[in-house]
XYZ file of N, CA and C in Angstrom:
339
model
N 8.350 16.083 -5.135
C 7.227 16.582 -4.874
C 6.664 15.127 -3.586
N 6.263 15.857 -2.493
C 5.860 14.921 -1.658
C 3.942 14.848 -1.273
N 3.828 13.430 -0.453
C 2.318 13.556 -0.472
C 2.114 14.444 0.383
N 0.514 14.589 0.058
C 0.322 15.788 1.405
C -0.658 15.600 2.154
N -0.473 15.744 3.528
C -1.529 15.227 4.611
C -3.272 15.006 4.086
N -3.951 15.677 3.544
C -5.029 15.382 2.982
C -5.207 14.526 1.959
N -4.222 14.387 1.003
C -4.412 13.189 0.288
C -4.086 11.967 1.049
N -2.969 11.939 1.964
C -3.019 10.481 2.941
C -4.426 10.176 3.395
N -4.959 10.897 4.259
C -6.361 11.207 4.994
C -7.189 10.331 4.206
N -7.344 10.960 2.459
C -8.114 10.678 1.765
C -8.068 9.427 1.336
N -6.700 8.702 1.307
C -6.543 7.741 0.857
C -6.853 6.647 1.953
N -6.517 6.709 2.694
C -6.676 5.533 3.914
C -8.460 5.740 4.179
N -9.015 6.986 4.590
C -10.872 6.666 4.633
C -11.230 5.922 3.259
N -10.653 6.075 2.160
C -11.289 5.272 1.070
C -11.204 3.515 1.156
N -9.762 3.251 1.745
C -9.447 2.316 2.402
C -9.933 1.601 3.404
N -10.288 1.826 4.302
C -10.547 1.733 5.623
C -11.679 0.285 5.695
N -12.384 0.136 4.980
C -13.284 -1.111 4.751
C -12.321 -2.412 4.689
N -11.259 -1.883 4.242
C -10.276 -3.455 4.098
C -9.781 -4.236 5.358
N -9.771 -3.847 6.480
C -9.710 -3.849 7.459
C -8.934 -2.996 8.216
N -8.020 -3.090 9.104
C -7.235 -2.244 9.661
C -6.129 -1.421 9.139
N -6.230 -0.386 8.388
C -5.152 0.192 7.928
C -4.395 1.090 8.895
N -3.199 1.209 8.497
C -2.484 2.297 9.036
C -1.339 2.999 8.140
N -0.787 3.834 8.446
C 0.383 4.353 7.311
C 1.320 4.898 8.327
N 2.516 5.014 7.742
C 3.648 5.073 8.610
C 4.609 5.825 7.648
N 5.234 6.870 8.065
C 6.065 7.491 7.266
C 7.556 6.884 7.007
N 7.582 6.926 5.882
C 9.083 6.318 5.341
C 10.122 6.892 4.015
N 10.760 7.266 4.158
C 11.428 7.838 3.117
C 10.889 8.936 2.462
N 10.302 9.815 3.124
C 9.534 10.801 2.680
C 8.453 10.677 2.429
N 7.957 9.558 2.109
C 6.493 9.343 2.058
C 5.595 8.405 2.850
N 4.638 7.433 2.280
C 4.058 6.732 3.126
C 4.145 5.336 2.712
N 4.319 4.389 4.102
C 4.065 3.058 3.803
C 2.706 2.714 3.936
N 1.751 1.454 3.912
C 0.452 1.471 4.419
C 0.272 -0.121 4.277
N 0.071 -0.343 5.596
C -0.293 -1.652 6.333
C -1.855 -1.864 6.336
N -1.994 -3.171 6.321
C -3.307 -3.554 6.350
C -3.312 -5.081 7.270
N -3.554 -5.006 8.396
C -3.658 -5.326 9.290
C -2.155 -5.776 9.974
N -1.291 -5.497 9.763
C 0.061 -5.248 10.279
C 0.704 -5.720 8.793
N 0.446 -6.083 7.831
C 1.136 -6.430 6.724
C 0.874 -5.160 5.489
N 2.520 -4.999 5.385
C 2.602 -4.199 4.534
C 2.096 -4.367 3.076
N 1.475 -3.168 2.022
C 0.677 -3.594 1.298
C 0.623 -2.828 0.002
N 0.999 -1.574 0.479
C 1.021 -0.469 -0.524
C 1.888 0.643 0.168
N 1.867 1.978 -0.763
C 3.024 2.882 -0.794
C 1.716 4.410 -1.384
N 2.432 5.207 -0.408
C 1.505 6.469 -1.107
C 2.911 7.666 -1.415
N 2.893 7.691 -2.889
C 4.186 8.683 -3.376
C 3.612 9.526 -3.851
N 3.778 10.797 -3.603
C 3.431 11.782 -4.973
C 2.200 12.165 -5.331
N 1.347 12.039 -4.082
C 0.045 11.835 -3.670
C -0.647 10.618 -4.407
N -0.181 9.927 -5.059
C -0.629 8.518 -5.490
C -0.353 7.305 -4.859
N -1.751 6.907 -5.071
C -1.403 5.234 -3.979
C -0.988 4.244 -5.028
N 0.076 3.282 -4.348
C 0.294 2.269 -5.199
C 0.323 1.274 -4.616
N -0.287 0.069 -5.120
C -0.704 -1.225 -4.316
C 0.458 -2.153 -4.868
N 0.980 -3.212 -3.855
C 2.158 -4.047 -3.874
C 1.391 -5.191 -5.172
N 2.058 -5.514 -6.575
C 1.615 -6.181 -7.186
C 1.768 -7.649 -6.785
N 0.460 -8.429 -6.855
C 0.487 -9.940 -7.078
C -0.517 -10.341 -8.132
N 0.092 -11.499 -8.551
C -0.944 -12.357 -9.938
C -2.355 -12.432 -9.842
N -2.587 -12.369 -8.428
C -4.351 -12.723 -8.024
C -4.883 -10.931 -8.428
N -4.004 -10.475 -7.605
C -4.633 -8.779 -7.847
C -4.445 -8.311 -9.491
N -3.621 -8.893 -10.291
C -3.488 -8.503 -11.560
C -4.832 -9.341 -12.390
N -4.974 -10.282 -11.857
C -6.043 -10.956 -12.362
C -7.659 -10.623 -11.827
N -7.450 -10.013 -10.887
C -8.790 -9.087 -10.398
C -9.061 -7.923 -11.240
N -7.952 -7.272 -11.434
C -8.185 -5.936 -11.890
C -8.138 -5.994 -13.463
N -8.010 -7.009 -14.390
C -7.652 -7.115 -15.757
C -6.795 -6.785 -16.451
N -7.124 -5.377 -16.304
C -5.648 -4.464 -17.180
C -5.239 -3.605 -16.312
N -4.480 -4.009 -14.991
C -3.999 -3.160 -13.943
C -3.222 -1.753 -14.988
N -3.405 -0.205 -14.318
C -3.122 0.746 -14.478
C -1.304 0.632 -13.644
N -0.264 0.282 -13.983
C 0.827 0.313 -13.556
C 1.712 1.814 -13.700
N 2.329 1.662 -12.134
C 3.015 3.012 -12.001
C 4.398 2.218 -11.028
N 5.274 3.476 -11.230
C 6.290 3.042 -10.106
C 6.252 4.119 -9.067
N 6.627 3.966 -7.799
C 5.655 4.972 -6.615
C 7.336 5.525 -6.499
N 8.398 5.431 -7.482
C 9.585 6.296 -6.881
C 10.339 5.817 -8.076
N 11.465 6.549 -8.515
C 12.474 6.233 -9.262
C 13.400 4.730 -8.825
N 13.054 3.627 -10.047
C 14.199 2.769 -9.946
C 13.097 1.364 -8.887
N 12.181 2.067 -8.869
C 11.006 1.059 -8.055
C 10.295 -0.519 -8.986
N 9.870 -1.248 -8.573
C 9.314 -2.120 -9.425
C 8.133 -1.742 -9.346
N 7.270 -1.671 -10.700
C 5.961 -1.430 -11.241
C 5.148 -2.024 -9.764
N 4.295 -1.038 -9.937
C 3.093 -1.163 -8.863
C 1.740 -0.879 -9.346
N 0.429 -1.740 -8.867
C -1.010 -1.092 -9.156
C -0.821 0.275 -8.893
N -1.251 1.114 -10.073
C -1.651 2.476 -9.484
C -3.207 2.992 -9.673
N -3.108 3.335 -8.278
C -4.674 3.567 -7.810
C -4.794 5.152 -7.600
N -5.195 5.804 -8.632
C -5.337 7.293 -8.148
C -6.683 7.766 -9.056
N -7.234 9.032 -8.401
C -8.489 9.765 -9.018
C -9.513 8.525 -8.781
N -10.672 8.594 -10.503
C -11.306 7.601 -10.314
C -11.174 6.197 -9.908
N -10.472 6.234 -9.430
C -10.199 4.116 -9.047
C -10.371 4.520 -7.784
N -10.371 5.831 -7.309
C -10.181 5.492 -5.495
C -11.418 5.804 -5.118
N -12.461 5.900 -5.864
C -13.550 6.446 -5.925
C -14.800 5.176 -5.814
N -13.961 4.364 -6.175
C -14.928 2.860 -6.422
C -14.301 2.106 -5.139
N -14.691 2.407 -3.601
C -13.986 1.971 -2.566
C -14.010 0.374 -2.773
N -15.443 -0.154 -3.009
C -15.553 -1.321 -2.661
C -14.641 -2.007 -3.469
N -14.602 -1.911 -4.941
C -13.335 -2.537 -5.737
C -12.048 -2.155 -5.232
N -11.271 -1.109 -4.737
C -10.313 -0.812 -4.193
C -9.824 -1.722 -2.594
N -11.003 -1.819 -1.950
C -10.871 -3.089 -0.797
C -11.020 -3.952 -1.309
N -11.380 -4.700 -1.911
C -11.495 -5.965 -2.667
C -10.304 -6.496 -3.085
N -9.569 -5.322 -3.932
C -8.294 -5.611 -4.232
C -7.371 -5.922 -2.668
N -7.301 -4.833 -2.270
C -6.596 -4.749 -0.936
C -6.769 -6.310 -0.052
N -8.163 -6.621 -0.152
C -8.030 -7.930 0.963
C -7.356 -9.309 -0.050
N -7.746 -9.485 -1.194
C -6.988 -10.038 -2.122
C -5.306 -10.321 -2.412
N -4.709 -8.773 -2.325
C -3.228 -8.960 -1.982
C -3.058 -9.235 -0.718
N -3.598 -9.211 0.093
C -3.010 -9.249 1.498
C -3.048 -10.572 1.684
N -4.234 -11.440 0.937
C -4.047 -13.050 1.082
C -2.882 -13.355 0.255
N -2.570 -12.849 -0.749
C -1.525 -13.521 -1.642
C 0.038 -13.156 -1.054
N -0.046 -12.036 -0.594
C 1.637 -12.014 -0.104
C 1.922 -12.436 1.131
N 2.938 -13.093 1.312
C 3.323 -13.642 2.872
C 3.534 -12.596 3.867
N 3.330 -13.632 4.887
C 3.363 -12.765 6.402
C 4.622 -12.169 6.459
N 4.591 -11.311 7.175
C 5.671 -10.404 7.610
C 6.401 -11.145 8.446
N 7.979 -11.104 7.993
C 9.147 -12.106 8.835
C 8.986 -11.302 10.451
N 9.258 -12.460 11.290
C 8.982 -11.716 12.388
C 10.243 -11.324 12.941
N 10.424 -10.267 14.009
C 11.517 -9.288 14.359
C 12.051 -10.094 15.020
N 13.895 -9.875 15.113
C 14.540 -10.659 15.995
C 14.409 -9.833 17.330
N 14.770 -10.219 18.195
C 14.690 -9.713 19.589
C 16.175 -8.761 19.199
N 16.128 -7.458 19.991
C 17.444 -6.728 19.824
C 18.801 -7.232 21.133
N 19.695 -7.282 20.574
C 20.498 -8.029 21.293
C 21.055 -7.066 22.826
N 21.150 -7.289 23.799
C 21.565 -6.809 24.770
C 23.111 -6.160 24.751
N 22.860 -4.868 25.106
C 24.304 -4.324 25.540
C 25.259 -4.682 26.543
N 26.435 -5.011 26.211
C 27.199 -5.503 27.652
C 27.814 -4.051 28.016
N 28.578 -4.187 29.288
C 29.095 -3.117 29.860
C 30.426 -3.298 29.895
């Protein structure tokens, strides 16, 4: 099963208050970026946020789930949890602050003729 475009749109609208949010298709599902930092996944119509100790403290008792078989557990935000947009956006801001900055991309090597 894969994520429907309608679900992705709903999730992105729910979290747009957190900052500049974008999604990129990856592995048949979607990676979610906040201000350019990879922060979450949308898999099988479910929103999964990368776990941090700060996020776990904020949530209290998070709902854990794996976005795909073999993945490490993430914070699962589905259904009613997404309706509380302020709380989800705050969690994303907390997670953003706790995650390291993305590594700079190495320049592509020039091809020699």
